[in-house]
JSON list of C-alpha atoms in Angstrom, two decimals:
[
{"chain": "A", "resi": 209, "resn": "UNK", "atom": "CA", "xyz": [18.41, -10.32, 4.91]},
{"chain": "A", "resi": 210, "resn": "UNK", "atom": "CA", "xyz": [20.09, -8.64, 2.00]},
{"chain": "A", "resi": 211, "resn": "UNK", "atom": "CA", "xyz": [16.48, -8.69, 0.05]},
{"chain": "A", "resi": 212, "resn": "UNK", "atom": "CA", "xyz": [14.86, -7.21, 3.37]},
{"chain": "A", "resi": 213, "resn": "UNK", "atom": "CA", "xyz": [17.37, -4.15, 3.03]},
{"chain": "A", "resi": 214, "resn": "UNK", "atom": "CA", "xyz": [17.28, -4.13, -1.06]},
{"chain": "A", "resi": 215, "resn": "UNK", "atom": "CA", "xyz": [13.16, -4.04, -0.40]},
{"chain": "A", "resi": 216, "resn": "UNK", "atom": "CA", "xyz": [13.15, -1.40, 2.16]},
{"chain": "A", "resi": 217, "resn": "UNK", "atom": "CA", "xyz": [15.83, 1.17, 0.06]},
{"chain": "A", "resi": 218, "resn": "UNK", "atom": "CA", "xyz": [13.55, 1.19, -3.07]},
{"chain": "A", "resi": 219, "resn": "UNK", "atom": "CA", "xyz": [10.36, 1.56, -0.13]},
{"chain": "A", "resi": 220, "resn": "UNK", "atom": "CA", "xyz": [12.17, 4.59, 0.64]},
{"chain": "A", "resi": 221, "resn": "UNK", "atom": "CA", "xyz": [13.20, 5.57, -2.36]},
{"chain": "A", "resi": 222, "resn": "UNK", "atom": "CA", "xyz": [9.66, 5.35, -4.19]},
{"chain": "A", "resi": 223, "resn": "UNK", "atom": "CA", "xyz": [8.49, 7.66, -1.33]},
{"chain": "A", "resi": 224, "resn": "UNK", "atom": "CA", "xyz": [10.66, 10.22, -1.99]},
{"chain": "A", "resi": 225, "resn": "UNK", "atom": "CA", "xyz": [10.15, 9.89, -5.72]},
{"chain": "A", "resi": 226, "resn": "UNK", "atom": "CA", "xyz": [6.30, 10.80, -4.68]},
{"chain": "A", "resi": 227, "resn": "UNK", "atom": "CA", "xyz": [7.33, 13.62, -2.42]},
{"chain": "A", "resi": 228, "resn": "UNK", "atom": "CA", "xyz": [9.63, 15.13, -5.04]},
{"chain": "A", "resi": 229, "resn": "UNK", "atom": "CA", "xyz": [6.84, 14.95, -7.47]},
{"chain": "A", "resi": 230, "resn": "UNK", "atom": "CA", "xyz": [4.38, 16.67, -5.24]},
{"chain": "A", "resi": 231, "resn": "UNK", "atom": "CA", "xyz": [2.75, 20.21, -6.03]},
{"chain": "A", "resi": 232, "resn": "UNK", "atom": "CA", "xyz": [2.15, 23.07, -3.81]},
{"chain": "A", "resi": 233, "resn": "UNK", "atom": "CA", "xyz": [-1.16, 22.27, -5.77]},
{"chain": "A", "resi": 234, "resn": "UNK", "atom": "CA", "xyz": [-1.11, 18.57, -4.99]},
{"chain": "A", "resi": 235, "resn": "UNK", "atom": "CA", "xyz": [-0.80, 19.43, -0.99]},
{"chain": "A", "resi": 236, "resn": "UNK", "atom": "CA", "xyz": [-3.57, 21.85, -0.78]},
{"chain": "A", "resi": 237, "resn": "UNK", "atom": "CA", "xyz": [-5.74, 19.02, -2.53]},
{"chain": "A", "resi": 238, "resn": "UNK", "atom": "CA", "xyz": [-4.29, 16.79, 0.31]},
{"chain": "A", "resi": 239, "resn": "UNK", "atom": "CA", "xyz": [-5.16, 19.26, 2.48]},
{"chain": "A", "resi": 240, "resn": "UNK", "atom": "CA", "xyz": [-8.87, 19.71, 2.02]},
{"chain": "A", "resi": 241, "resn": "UNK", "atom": "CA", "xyz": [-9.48, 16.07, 1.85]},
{"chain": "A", "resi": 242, "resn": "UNK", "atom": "CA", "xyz": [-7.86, 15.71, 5.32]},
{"chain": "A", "resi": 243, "resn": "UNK", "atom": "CA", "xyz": [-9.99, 18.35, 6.39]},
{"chain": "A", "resi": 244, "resn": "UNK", "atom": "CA", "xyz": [-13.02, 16.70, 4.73]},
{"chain": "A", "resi": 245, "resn": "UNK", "atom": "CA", "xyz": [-12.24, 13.45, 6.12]},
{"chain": "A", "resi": 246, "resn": "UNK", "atom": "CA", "xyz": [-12.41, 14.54, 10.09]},
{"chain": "A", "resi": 247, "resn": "UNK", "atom": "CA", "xyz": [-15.69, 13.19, 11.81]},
{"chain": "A", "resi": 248, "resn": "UNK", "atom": "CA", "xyz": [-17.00, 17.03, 12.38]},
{"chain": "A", "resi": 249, "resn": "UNK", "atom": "CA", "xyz": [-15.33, 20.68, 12.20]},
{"chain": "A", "resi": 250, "resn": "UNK", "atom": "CA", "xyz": [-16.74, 24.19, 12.02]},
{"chain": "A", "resi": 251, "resn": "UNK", "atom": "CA", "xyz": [-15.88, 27.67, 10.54]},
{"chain": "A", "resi": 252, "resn": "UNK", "atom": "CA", "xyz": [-16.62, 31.60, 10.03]},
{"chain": "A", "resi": 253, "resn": "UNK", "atom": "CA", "xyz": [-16.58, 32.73, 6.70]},
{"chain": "A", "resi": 254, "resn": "UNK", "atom": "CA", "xyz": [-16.29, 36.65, 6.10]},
{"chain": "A", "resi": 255, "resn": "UNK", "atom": "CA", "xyz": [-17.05, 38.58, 3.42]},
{"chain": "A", "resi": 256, "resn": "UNK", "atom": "CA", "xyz": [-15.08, 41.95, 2.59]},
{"chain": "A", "resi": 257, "resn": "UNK", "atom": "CA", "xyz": [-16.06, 44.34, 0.08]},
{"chain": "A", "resi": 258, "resn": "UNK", "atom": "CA", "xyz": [-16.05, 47.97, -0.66]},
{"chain": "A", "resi": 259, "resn": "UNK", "atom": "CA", "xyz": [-17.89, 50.96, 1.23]},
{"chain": "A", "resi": 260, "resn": "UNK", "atom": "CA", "xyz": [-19.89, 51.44, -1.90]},
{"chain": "A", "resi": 261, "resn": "UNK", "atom": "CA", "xyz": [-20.73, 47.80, -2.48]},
{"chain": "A", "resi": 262, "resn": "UNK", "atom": "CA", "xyz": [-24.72, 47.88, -2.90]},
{"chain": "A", "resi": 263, "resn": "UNK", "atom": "CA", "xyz": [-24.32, 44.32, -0.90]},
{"chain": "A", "resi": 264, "resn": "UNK", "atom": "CA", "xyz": [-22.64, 43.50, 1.96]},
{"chain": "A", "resi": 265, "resn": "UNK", "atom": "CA", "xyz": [-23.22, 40.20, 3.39]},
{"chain": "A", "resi": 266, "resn": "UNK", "atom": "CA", "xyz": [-22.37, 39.61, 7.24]},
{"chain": "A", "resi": 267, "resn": "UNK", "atom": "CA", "xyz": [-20.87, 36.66, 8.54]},
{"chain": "A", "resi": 268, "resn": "UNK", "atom": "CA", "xyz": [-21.99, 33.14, 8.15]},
{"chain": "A", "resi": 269, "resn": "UNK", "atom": "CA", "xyz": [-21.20, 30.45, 10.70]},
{"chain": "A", "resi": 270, "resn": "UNK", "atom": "CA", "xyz": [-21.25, 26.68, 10.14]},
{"chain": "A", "resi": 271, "resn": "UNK", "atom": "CA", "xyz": [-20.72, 23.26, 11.14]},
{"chain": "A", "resi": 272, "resn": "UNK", "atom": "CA", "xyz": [-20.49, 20.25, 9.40]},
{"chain": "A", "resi": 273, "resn": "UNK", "atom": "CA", "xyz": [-20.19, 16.27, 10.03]},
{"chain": "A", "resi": 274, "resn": "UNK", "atom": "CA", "xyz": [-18.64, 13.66, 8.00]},
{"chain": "A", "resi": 275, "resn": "UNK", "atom": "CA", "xyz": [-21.84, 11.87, 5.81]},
{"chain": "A", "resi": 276, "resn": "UNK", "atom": "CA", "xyz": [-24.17, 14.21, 8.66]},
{"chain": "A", "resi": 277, "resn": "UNK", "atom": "CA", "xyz": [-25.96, 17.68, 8.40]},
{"chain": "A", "resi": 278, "resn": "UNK", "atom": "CA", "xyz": [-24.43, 20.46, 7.75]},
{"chain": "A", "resi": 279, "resn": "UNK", "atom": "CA", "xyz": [-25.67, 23.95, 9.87]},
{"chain": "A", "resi": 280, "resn": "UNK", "atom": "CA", "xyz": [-25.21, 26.95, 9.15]},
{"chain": "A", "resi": 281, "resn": "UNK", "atom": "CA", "xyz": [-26.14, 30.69, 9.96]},
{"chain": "A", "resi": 282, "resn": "UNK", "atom": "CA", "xyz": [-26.30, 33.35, 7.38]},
{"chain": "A", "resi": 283, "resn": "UNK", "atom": "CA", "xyz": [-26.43, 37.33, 8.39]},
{"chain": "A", "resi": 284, "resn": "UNK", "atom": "CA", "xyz": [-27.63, 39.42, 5.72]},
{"chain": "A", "resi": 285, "resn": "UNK", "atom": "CA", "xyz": [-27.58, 43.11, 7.70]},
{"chain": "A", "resi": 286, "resn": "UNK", "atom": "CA", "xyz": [-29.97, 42.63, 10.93]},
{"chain": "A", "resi": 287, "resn": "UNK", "atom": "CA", "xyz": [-31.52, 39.32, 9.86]},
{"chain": "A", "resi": 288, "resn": "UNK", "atom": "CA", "xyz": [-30.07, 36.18, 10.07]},
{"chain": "A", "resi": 289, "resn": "UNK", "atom": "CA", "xyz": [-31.27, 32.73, 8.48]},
{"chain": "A", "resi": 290, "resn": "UNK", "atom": "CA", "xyz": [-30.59, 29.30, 9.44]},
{"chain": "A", "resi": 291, "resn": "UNK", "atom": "CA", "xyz": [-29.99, 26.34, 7.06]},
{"chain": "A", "resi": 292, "resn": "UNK", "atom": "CA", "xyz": [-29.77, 22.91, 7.32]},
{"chain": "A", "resi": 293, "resn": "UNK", "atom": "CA", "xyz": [-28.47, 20.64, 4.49]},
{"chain": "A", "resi": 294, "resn": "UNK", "atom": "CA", "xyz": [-27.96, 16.85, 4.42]},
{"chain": "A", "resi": 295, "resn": "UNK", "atom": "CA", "xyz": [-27.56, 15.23, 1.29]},
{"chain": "A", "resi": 296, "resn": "UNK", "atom": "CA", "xyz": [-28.97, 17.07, -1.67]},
{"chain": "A", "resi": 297, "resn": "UNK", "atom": "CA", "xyz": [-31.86, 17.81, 0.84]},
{"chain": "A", "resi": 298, "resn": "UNK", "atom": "CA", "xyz": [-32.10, 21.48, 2.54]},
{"chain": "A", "resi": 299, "resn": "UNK", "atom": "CA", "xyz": [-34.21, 23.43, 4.58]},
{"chain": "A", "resi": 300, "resn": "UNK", "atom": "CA", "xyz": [-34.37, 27.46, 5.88]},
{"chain": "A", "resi": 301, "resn": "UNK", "atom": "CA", "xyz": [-35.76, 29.51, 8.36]},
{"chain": "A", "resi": 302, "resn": "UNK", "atom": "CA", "xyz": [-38.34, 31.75, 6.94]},
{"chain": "A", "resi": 303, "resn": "UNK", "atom": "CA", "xyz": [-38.49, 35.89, 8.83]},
{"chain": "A", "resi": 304, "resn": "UNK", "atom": "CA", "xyz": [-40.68, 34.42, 11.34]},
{"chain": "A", "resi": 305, "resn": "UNK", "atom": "CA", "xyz": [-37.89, 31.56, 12.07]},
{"chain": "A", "resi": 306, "resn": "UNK", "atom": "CA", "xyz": [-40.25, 28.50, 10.85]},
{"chain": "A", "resi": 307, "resn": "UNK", "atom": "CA", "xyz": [-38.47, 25.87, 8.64]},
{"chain": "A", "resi": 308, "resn": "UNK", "atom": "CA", "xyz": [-39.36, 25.35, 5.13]},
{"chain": "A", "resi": 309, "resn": "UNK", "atom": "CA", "xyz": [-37.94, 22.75, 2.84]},
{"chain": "A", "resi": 310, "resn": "UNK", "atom": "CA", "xyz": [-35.62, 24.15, 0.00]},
{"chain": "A", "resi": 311, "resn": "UNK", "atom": "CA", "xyz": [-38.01, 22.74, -2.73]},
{"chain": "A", "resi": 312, "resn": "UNK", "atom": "CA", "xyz": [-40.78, 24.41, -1.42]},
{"chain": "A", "resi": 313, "resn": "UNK", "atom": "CA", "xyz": [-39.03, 28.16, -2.13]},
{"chain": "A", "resi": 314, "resn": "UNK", "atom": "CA", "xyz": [-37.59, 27.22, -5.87]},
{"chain": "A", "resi": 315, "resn": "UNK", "atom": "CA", "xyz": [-40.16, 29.66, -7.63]},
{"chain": "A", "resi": 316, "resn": "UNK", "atom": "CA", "xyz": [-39.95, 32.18, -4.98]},
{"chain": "A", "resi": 317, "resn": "UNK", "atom": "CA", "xyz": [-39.06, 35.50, -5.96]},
{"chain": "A", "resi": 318, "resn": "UNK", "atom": "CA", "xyz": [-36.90, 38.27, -4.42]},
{"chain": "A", "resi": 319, "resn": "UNK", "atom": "CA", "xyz": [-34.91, 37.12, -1.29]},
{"chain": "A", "resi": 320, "resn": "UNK", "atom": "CA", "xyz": [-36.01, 33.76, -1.58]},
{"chain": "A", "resi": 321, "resn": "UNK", "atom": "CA", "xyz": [-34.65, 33.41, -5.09]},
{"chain": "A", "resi": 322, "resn": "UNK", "atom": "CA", "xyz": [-31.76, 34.48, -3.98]},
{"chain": "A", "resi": 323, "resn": "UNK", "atom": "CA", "xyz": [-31.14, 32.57, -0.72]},
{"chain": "A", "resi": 324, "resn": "UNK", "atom": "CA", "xyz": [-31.86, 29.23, -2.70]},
{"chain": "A", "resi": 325, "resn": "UNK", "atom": "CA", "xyz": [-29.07, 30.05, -5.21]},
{"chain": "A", "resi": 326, "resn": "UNK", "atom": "CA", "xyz": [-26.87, 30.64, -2.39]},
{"chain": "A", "resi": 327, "resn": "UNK", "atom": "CA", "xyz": [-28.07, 27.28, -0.41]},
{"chain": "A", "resi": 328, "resn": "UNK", "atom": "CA", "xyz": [-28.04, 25.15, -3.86]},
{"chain": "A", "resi": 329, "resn": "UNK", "atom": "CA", "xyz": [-24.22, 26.35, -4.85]},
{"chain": "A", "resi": 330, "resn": "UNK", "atom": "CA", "xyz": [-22.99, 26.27, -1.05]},
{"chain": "A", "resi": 331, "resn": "UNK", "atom": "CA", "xyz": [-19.97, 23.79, -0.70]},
{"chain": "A", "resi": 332, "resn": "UNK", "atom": "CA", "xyz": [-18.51, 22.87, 2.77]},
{"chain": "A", "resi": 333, "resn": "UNK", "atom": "CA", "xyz": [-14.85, 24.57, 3.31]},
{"chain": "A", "resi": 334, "resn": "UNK", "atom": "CA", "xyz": [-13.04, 21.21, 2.24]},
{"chain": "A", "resi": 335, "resn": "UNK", "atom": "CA", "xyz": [-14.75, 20.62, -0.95]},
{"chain": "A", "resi": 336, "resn": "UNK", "atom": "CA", "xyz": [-14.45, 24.62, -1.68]},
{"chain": "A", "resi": 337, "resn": "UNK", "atom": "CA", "xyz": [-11.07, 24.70, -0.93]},
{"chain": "A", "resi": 338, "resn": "UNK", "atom": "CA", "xyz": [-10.63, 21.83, -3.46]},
{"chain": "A", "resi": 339, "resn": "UNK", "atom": "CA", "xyz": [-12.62, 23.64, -6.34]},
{"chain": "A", "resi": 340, "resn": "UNK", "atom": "CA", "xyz": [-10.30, 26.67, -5.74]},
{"chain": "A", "resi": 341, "resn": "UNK", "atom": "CA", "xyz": [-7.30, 24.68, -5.77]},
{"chain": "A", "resi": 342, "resn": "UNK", "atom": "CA", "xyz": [-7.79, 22.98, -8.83]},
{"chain": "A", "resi": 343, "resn": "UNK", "atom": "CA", "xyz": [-9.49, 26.09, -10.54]},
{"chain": "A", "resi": 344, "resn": "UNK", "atom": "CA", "xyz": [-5.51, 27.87, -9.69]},
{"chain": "A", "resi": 345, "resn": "UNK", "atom": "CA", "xyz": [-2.91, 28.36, -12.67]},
{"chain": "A", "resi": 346, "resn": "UNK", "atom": "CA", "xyz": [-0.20, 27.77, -10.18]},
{"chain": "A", "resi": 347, "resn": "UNK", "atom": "CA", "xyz": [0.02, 27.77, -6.41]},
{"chain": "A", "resi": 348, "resn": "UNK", "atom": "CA", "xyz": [3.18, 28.77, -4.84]},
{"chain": "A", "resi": 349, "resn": "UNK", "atom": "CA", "xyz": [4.02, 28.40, -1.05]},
{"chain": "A", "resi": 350, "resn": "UNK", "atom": "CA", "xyz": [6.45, 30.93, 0.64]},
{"chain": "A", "resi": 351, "resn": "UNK", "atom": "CA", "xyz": [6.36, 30.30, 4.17]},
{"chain": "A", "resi": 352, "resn": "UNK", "atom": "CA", "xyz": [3.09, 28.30, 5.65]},
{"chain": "A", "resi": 353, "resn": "UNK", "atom": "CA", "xyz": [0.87, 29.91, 2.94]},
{"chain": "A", "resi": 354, "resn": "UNK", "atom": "CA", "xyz": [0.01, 28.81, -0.65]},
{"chain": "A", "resi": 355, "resn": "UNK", "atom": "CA", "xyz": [-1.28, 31.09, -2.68]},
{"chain": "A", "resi": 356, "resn": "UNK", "atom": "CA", "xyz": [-1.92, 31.48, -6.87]},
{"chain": "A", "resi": 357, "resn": "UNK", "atom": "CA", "xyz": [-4.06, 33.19, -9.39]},
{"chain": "A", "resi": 358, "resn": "UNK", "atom": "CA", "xyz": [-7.47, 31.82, -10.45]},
{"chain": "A", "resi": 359, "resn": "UNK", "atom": "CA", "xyz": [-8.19, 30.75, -14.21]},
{"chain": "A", "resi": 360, "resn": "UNK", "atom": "CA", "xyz": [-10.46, 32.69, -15.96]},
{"chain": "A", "resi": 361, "resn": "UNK", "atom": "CA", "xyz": [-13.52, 30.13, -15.57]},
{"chain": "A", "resi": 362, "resn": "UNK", "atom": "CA", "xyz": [-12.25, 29.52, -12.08]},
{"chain": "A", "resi": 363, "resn": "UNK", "atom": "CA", "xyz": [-12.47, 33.25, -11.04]},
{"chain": "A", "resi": 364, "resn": "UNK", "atom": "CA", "xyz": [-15.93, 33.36, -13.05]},
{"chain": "A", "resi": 365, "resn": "UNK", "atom": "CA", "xyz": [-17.45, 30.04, -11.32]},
{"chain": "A", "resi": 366, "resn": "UNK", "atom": "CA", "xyz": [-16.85, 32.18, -7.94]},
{"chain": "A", "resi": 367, "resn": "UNK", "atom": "CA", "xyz": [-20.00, 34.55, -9.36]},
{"chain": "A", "resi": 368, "resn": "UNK", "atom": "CA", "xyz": [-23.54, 32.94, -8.69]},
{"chain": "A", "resi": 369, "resn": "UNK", "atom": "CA", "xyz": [-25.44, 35.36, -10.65]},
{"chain": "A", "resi": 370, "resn": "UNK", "atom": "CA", "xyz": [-25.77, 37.19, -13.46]},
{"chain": "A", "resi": 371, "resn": "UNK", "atom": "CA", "xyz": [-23.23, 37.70, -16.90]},
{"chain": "A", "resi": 372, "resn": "UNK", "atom": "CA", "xyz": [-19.91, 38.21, -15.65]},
{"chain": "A", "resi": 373, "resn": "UNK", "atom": "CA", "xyz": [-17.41, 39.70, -17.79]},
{"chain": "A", "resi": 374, "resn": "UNK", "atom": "CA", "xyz": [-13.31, 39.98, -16.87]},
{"chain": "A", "resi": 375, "resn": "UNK", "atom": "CA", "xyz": [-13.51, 37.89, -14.15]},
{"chain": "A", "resi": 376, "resn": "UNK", "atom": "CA", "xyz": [-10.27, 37.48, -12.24]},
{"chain": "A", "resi": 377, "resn": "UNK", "atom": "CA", "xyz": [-9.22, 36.42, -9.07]},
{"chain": "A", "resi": 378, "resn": "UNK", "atom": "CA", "xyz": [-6.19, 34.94, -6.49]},
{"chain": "A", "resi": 379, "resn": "UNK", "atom": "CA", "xyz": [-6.61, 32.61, -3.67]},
{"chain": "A", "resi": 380, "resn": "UNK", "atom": "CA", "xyz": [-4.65, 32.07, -0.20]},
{"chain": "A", "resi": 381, "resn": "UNK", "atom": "CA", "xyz": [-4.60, 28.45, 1.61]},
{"chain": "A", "resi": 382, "resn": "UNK", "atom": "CA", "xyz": [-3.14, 28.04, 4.94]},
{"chain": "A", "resi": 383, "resn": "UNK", "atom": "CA", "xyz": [-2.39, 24.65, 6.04]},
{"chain": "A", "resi": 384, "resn": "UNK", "atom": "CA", "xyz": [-2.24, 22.98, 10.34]},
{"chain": "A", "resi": 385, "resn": "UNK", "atom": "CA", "xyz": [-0.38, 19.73, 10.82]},
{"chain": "A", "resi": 386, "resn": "UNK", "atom": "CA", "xyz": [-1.63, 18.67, 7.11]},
{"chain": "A", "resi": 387, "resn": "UNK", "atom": "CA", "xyz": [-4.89, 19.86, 7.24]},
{"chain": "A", "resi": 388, "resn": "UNK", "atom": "CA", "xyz": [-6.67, 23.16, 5.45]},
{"chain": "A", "resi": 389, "resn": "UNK", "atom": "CA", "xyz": [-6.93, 25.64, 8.37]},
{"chain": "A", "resi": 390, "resn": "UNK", "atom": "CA", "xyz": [-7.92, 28.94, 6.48]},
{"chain": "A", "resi": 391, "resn": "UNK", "atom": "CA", "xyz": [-8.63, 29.74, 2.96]},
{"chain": "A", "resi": 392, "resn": "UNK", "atom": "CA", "xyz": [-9.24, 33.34, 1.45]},
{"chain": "A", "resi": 393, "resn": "UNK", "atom": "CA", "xyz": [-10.39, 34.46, -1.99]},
{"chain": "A", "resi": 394, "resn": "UNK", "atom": "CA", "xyz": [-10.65, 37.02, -4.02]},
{"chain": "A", "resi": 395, "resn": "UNK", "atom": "CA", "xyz": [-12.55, 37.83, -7.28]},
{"chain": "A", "resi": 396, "resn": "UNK", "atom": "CA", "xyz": [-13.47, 40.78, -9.02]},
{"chain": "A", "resi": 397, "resn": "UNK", "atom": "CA", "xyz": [-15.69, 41.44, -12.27]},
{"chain": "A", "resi": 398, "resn": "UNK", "atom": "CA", "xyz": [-18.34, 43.32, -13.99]},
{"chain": "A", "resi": 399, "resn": "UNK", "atom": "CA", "xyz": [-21.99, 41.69, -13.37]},
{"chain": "A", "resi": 400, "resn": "UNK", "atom": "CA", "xyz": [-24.87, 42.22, -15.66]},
{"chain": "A", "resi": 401, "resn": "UNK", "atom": "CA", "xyz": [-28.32, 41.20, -13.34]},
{"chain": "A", "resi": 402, "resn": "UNK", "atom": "CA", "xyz": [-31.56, 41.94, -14.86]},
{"chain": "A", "resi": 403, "resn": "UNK", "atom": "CA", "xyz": [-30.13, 44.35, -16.75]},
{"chain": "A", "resi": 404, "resn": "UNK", "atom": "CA", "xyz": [-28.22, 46.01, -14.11]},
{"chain": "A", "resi": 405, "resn": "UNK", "atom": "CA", "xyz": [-24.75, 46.19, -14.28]},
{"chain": "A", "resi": 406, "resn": "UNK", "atom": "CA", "xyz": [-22.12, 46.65, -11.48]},
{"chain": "A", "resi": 407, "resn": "UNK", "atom": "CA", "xyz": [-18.57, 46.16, -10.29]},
{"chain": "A", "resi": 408, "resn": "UNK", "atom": "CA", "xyz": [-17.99, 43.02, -7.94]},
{"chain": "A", "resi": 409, "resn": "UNK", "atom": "CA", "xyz": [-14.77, 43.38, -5.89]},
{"chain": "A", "resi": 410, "resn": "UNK", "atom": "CA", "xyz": [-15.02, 41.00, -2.90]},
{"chain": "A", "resi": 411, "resn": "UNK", "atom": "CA", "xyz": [-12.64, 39.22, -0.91]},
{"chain": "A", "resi": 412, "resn": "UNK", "atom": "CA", "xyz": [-13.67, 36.03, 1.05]},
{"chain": "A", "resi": 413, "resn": "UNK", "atom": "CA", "xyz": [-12.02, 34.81, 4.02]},
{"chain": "A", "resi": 414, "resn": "UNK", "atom": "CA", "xyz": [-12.92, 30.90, 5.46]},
{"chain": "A", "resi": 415, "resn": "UNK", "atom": "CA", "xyz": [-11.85, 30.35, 8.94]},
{"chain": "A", "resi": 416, "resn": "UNK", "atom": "CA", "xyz": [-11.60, 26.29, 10.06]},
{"chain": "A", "resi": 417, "resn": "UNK", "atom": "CA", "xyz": [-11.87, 25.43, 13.86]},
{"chain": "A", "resi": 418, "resn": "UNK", "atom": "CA", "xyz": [-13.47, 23.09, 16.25]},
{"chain": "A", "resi": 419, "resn": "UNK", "atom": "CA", "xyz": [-12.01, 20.12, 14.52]},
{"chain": "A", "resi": 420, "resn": "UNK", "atom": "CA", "xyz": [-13.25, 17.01, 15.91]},
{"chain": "A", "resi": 421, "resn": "UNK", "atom": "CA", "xyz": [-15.16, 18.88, 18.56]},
{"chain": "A", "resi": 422, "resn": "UNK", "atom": "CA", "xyz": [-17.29, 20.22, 17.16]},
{"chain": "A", "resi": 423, "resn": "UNK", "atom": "CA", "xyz": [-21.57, 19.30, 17.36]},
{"chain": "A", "resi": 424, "resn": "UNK", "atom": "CA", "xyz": [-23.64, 19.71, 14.45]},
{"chain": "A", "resi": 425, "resn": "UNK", "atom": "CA", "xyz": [-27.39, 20.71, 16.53]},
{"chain": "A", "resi": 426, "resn": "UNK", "atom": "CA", "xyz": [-30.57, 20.00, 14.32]},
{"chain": "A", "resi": 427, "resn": "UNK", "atom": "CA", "xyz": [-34.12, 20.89, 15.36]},
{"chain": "A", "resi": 428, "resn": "UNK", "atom": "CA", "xyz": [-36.43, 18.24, 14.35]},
{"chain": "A", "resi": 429, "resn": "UNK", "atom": "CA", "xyz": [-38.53, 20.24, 12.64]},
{"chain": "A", "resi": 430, "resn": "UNK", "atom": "CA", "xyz": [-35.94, 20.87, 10.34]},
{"chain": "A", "resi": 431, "resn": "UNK", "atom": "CA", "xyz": [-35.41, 17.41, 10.17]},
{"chain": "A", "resi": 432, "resn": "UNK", "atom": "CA", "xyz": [-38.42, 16.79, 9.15]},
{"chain": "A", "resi": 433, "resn": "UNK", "atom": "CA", "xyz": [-38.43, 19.80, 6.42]},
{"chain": "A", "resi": 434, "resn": "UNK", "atom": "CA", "xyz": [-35.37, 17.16, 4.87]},
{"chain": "A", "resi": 435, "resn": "UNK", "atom": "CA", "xyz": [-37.73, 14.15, 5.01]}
]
């Protein structure tokens, strides 16, 4: 009996050892690997930047399922584009709204350059959240939100084109019974494209729901664009 009781103070001893040791760095971590580890959720990601910004992306919508597709629904002004990505497999809706495999648009020029950049850096919420965590100097939580400046190479990794110079950013994390809920960055930094250069002040805001309800739709025709 007396080892039973010896055994069970260190048990709870060792655990609080671990929970003393924990980060507001480590729990966000925790957090997005929760969220990544639910059978299906979905989320709204916005995109916030100023009057003058040359581009200003709408909304995009997606849905995801553990080891499944991942949907989602890109605005860009009046059009909107659907993508599909499984794997290291995806596909897109072209203007007309016909699906066409990733692979088959990696010399395209223009738009389609640029909409396979975005499709071939996209990361799910969870594993995003993660990157941004781990690309923090420091997280602090006040309250139920974390938040911390980005390193230098973690602000710049945020930019998908061009030669970024003074790249900085900060991040936000909010966190639901253990799990990441919302997430919002912000970077800003001075982009040389094709010998254009501009000012990049955006803010990005990633909004979790449906957890666990949520149902990943796939034509097969874009099924078969992933074949």
């Amino acid at each position: 009996m007396k080892t039973q009781v010896l055994f069970s103070a260190l048990t709870l001893l060792a655990g609080s050892l671990i929970a003393a040791d924990s980060s507001p760095k480590d729990d966000i971590i925790a957090a997005a690997k929760k969220l990544g580890g639910q059978a299906n959720y979905s989320w709204r990601t916005t995109v916030a930047v100023p009057e003058s910004a040359q581009f200003k992306p709408g909304p995009t919508e997606g849905q995801t399922e553990k080891d499944g597709f991942t949907h989602l629904t890109l605005s860009f002004g009046e059009n909107t584009t659907q993508a599909v990505i499984k794997g290291d497999k995806a596909a897109v809706t072209n203007p007309e709204g016909a699906w066409q495999s990733l692979s088959d648009l990696d010399n395209a020029e223009g738009p389609g350059r640029f909409l396979v950049r975005i499709i071939r850096n996209f990361r799910v919420p969870a594993a995003q959240a993660a990157e941004l965590a781990t690309a923090t100097k420091e997280l602090k939580k006040d309250g139920d939100v974390y938040s911390g400046d980005l390193t230098e190479e973690g602000a710049k990794a945020q930019f998908r084109f061009g030669t970024v110079s003074n790249p900085k950013g900060s991040v936000k994390f909010w966190v639901k019974d253990g799990a990441l809920a919302k997430c919002e960055f912000k970077v800003t930094g001075k982009v040389d494209f094709n010998g254009n250069e501009f000012d990049v002040d955006r803010t990005t805001t990633v909004e979790v729901k449906e957890v666990g309800t949520t149902k990943v739709n796939v034509s097969e025709e874009a099924k078969k664009k992933l074949s």
